[in-house]
PDB file of C-alpha atoms and ligand atoms in Angstrom:
ATOM      1  CA  MET A   1      68.312  96.818 107.139  1.00 96.00           C
ATOM      2  CA  MET A   2      71.305  95.768 109.472  1.00 97.00           C
ATOM      3  CA  ARG A   3      71.298  93.366 112.156  1.00 97.00           C
ATOM      4  CA  ILE A   4      73.076  92.591 115.094  1.00 97.00           C
ATOM      5  CA  GLU A   5      73.516  88.869 115.831  1.00 95.00           C
ATOM      6  CA  ALA A   6      75.789  87.011 118.117  1.00 91.00           C
ATOM      7  CA  THR A   7      78.712  85.100 116.335  1.00 87.00           C
ATOM      8  CA  PRO A   8      79.003  81.240 116.452  1.00 86.00           C
ATOM      9  CA  HIS A   9      82.317  81.127 117.272  1.00 89.00           C
ATOM     10  CA  LYS A  10      84.205  80.916 120.539  1.00 92.00           C
ATOM     11  CA  LEU A  11      87.475  82.018 119.324  1.00 96.00           C
ATOM     12  CA  HIS A  12      88.675  83.617 116.220  1.00 97.00           C
ATOM     13  CA  LEU A  13      91.988  83.845 114.727  1.00 98.00           C
ATOM     14  CA  PHE A  14      93.615  86.234 112.407  1.00 98.00           C
ATOM     15  CA  PHE A  15      96.617  85.268 110.463  1.00 98.00           C
ATOM     16  CA  CYS A  16      98.213  88.400 108.697  1.00 98.00           C
ATOM     17  CA  THR A  17      99.473  87.338 105.820  1.00 98.00           C
ATOM     18  CA  ASN A  18     100.219  91.099 104.456  1.00 97.00           C
ATOM     19  CA  THR A  19     103.067  91.693 101.944  1.00 96.00           C
ATOM     20  CA  ARG A  20     104.429  94.874 101.303  1.00 93.00           C
ATOM     21  CA  GLU A  21     105.929  96.324  97.739  1.00 90.00           C
ATOM     22  CA  ASN A  22     108.558  98.987  99.419  1.00 92.00           C
ATOM     23  CA  GLY A  23     110.650  96.481 101.222  1.00 87.00           C
ATOM     24  CA  ASP A  24     109.418  97.128 104.716  1.00 91.00           C
ATOM     25  CA  LYS A  25     108.889  93.871 107.104  1.00 93.00           C
ATOM     26  CA  SER A  26     105.749  92.004 106.881  1.00 97.00           C
ATOM     27  CA  CYS A  27     104.047  88.913 107.867  1.00 97.00           C
ATOM     28  CA  GLY A  28     103.882  87.770 104.262  1.00 96.00           C
ATOM     29  CA  ASP A  29     107.513  87.911 103.903  1.00 96.00           C
ATOM     30  CA  THR A  30     107.407  84.444 104.569  1.00 96.00           C
ATOM     31  CA  PRO A  31     104.687  81.743 103.697  1.00 97.00           C
ATOM     32  CA  ASP A  32     104.226  80.645 107.644  1.00 98.00           C
ATOM     33  CA  THR A  33     100.949  82.200 108.455  1.00 98.00           C
ATOM     34  CA  ALA A  34      99.245  81.222 105.341  1.00 98.00           C
ATOM     35  CA  LEU A  35     100.480  77.740 106.088  1.00 98.00           C
ATOM     36  CA  LEU A  36      99.943  77.556 109.871  1.00 98.00           C
ATOM     37  CA  ALA A  37      96.102  78.757 109.062  1.00 98.00           C
ATOM     38  CA  GLU A  38      95.921  76.083 106.326  1.00 98.00           C
ATOM     39  CA  GLN A  39      97.020  73.381 108.770  1.00 98.00           C
ATOM     40  CA  LEU A  40      95.117  74.955 111.987  1.00 98.00           C
ATOM     41  CA  LYS A  41      91.889  75.059 110.069  1.00 98.00           C
ATOM     42  CA  LYS A  42      92.151  71.591 108.767  1.00 98.00           C
ATOM     43  CA  ARG A  43      92.815  70.310 112.314  1.00 98.00           C
ATOM     44  CA  PHE A  44      90.385  72.110 114.075  1.00 98.00           C
ATOM     45  CA  LYS A  45      87.911  71.466 111.645  1.00 97.00           C
ATOM     46  CA  GLU A  46      88.335  67.595 112.333  1.00 98.00           C
ATOM     47  CA  ALA A  47      87.949  68.136 115.779  1.00 97.00           C
ATOM     48  CA  LYS A  48      84.901  70.008 115.267  1.00 96.00           C
ATOM     49  CA  LEU A  49      86.063  73.025 117.458  1.00 96.00           C
ATOM     50  CA  PRO A  50      83.972  76.239 117.440  1.00 94.00           C
ATOM     51  CA  ILE A  51      87.235  78.249 115.837  1.00 96.00           C
ATOM     52  CA  ARG A  52      87.285  80.760 113.150  1.00 97.00           C
ATOM     53  CA  ILE A  53      90.193  81.243 110.974  1.00 98.00           C
ATOM     54  CA  SER A  54      90.676  84.094 108.822  1.00 98.00           C
ATOM     55  CA  ARG A  55      93.776  85.477 106.590  1.00 98.00           C
ATOM     56  CA  THR A  56      94.016  89.157 107.275  1.00 98.00           C
ATOM     57  CA  ALA A  57      95.947  92.227 106.043  1.00 97.00           C
ATOM     58  CA  CYS A  58      98.132  93.997 108.668  1.00 97.00           C
ATOM     59  CA  LEU A  59      97.185  94.025 112.362  1.00 97.00           C
ATOM     60  CA  GLY A  60      99.801  96.454 113.556  1.00 96.00           C
ATOM     61  CA  PRO A  61     102.737  95.081 115.296  1.00 96.00           C
ATOM     62  CA  CYS A  62     104.645  93.909 111.697  1.00 96.00           C
ATOM     63  CA  ALA A  63     108.133  94.364 113.542  1.00 94.00           C
ATOM     64  CA  GLN A  64     107.242  91.595 115.947  1.00 96.00           C
ATOM     65  CA  GLY A  65     105.610  89.328 113.151  1.00 96.00           C
ATOM     66  CA  PRO A  66     104.560  86.856 111.763  1.00 97.00           C
ATOM     67  CA  ASN A  67     101.711  87.449 113.727  1.00 98.00           C
ATOM     68  CA  ILE A  68      98.543  85.440 114.291  1.00 98.00           C
ATOM     69  CA  MET A  69      95.644  87.229 116.833  1.00 98.00           C
ATOM     70  CA  CYS A  70      93.149  85.694 118.772  1.00 97.00           C
ATOM     71  CA  TYR A  71      90.044  86.912 119.850  1.00 93.00           C
ATOM     72  CA  PRO A  72      88.271  87.763 122.125  1.00 93.00           C
ATOM     73  CA  GLN A  73      90.725  86.300 124.420  1.00 92.00           C
ATOM     74  CA  GLN A  74      93.082  89.385 123.382  1.00 91.00           C
ATOM     75  CA  VAL A  75      96.260  87.160 122.782  1.00 95.00           C
ATOM     76  CA  TRP A  76      99.209  87.215 120.210  1.00 96.00           C
ATOM     77  CA  PHE A  77     101.031  84.614 118.764  1.00 98.00           C
ATOM     78  CA  GLN A  78     104.150  86.805 117.108  1.00 98.00           C
ATOM     79  CA  ASP A  79     107.344  85.631 115.371  1.00 98.00           C
ATOM     80  CA  ALA A  80     105.150  82.733 114.532  1.00 98.00           C
ATOM     81  CA  HIS A  81     106.334  79.976 112.115  1.00 98.00           C
ATOM     82  CA  VAL A  82     105.446  77.007 110.697  1.00 98.00           C
ATOM     83  CA  GLU A  83     107.684  74.696 113.214  1.00 98.00           C
ATOM     84  CA  ASP A  84     105.428  76.242 115.855  1.00 98.00           C
ATOM     85  CA  LEU A  85     102.226  74.545 114.554  1.00 98.00           C
ATOM     86  CA  ASP A  86     101.917  71.904 117.593  1.00 98.00           C
ATOM     87  CA  ALA A  87     102.641  74.706 119.850  1.00 98.00           C
ATOM     88  CA  ILE A  88     100.139  77.032 118.659  1.00 98.00           C
ATOM     89  CA  ASP A  89      97.434  73.862 118.250  1.00 98.00           C
ATOM     90  CA  ALA A  90      97.962  72.967 121.962  1.00 98.00           C
ATOM     91  CA  GLN A  91      98.004  76.785 123.207  1.00 97.00           C
ATOM     92  CA  VAL A  92      94.767  77.619 121.415  1.00 97.00           C
ATOM     93  CA  ARG A  93      93.213  74.784 122.982  1.00 97.00           C
ATOM     94  CA  LYS A  94      94.028  75.275 126.220  1.00 96.00           C
ATOM     95  CA  ILE A  95      92.778  78.826 125.522  1.00 96.00           C
ATOM     96  CA  LEU A  96      89.303  77.687 124.013  1.00 95.00           C
ATOM     97  CA  ALA A  97      88.941  75.499 127.070  1.00 94.00           C
ATOM     98  CA  SER A  98      89.837  78.051 129.787  1.00 90.00           C
ATOM     99  CA  GLY A  99      88.665  80.975 128.083  1.00 71.00           C
ATOM    100  CA  SER A 100      91.547  82.909 128.760  1.00 64.00           C
ATOM    101  CA  ALA A 101      95.212  83.049 127.928  1.00 62.00           C
ATOM    102  CA  GLY A 102      96.128  82.450 131.960  1.00 59.00           C
TER     103      GLY A 102
HETATM  104  S1  LIG B 201     102.271  93.057 108.266  1.00 91.19           S
HETATM  105 FE1  LIG B 201     101.423  91.438 109.689  1.00 91.19          FE
HETATM  106  S2  LIG B 201     101.163  92.834 111.499  1.00 91.19           S
HETATM  107 FE2  LIG B 201     101.964  94.302 109.812  1.00 91.19          FE
END
């Protein structure tokens, strides 16, 4: 029988790694979100932060990608690339500490 449980994660990051065969722009056109997910997962695990990292299919705003979505704080990181690793890391820690993007 289905159960409803509270998740243990204070913050969940979804990294779009979607690819398309028809040539339309997609986040998976570059390896950036996959590489960012790998690096941030390692960093947050080492810091023992309650952050979940997931790779996902299309999140919607493909033209603004590569995209990373942050829940439940309702934040997008758009046009995110490997060189943004430290900035995303810092911003996520700030959001986690404050509970919002503000
Ligand atoms: S392909 Fe990433 S948001 Fe659509």
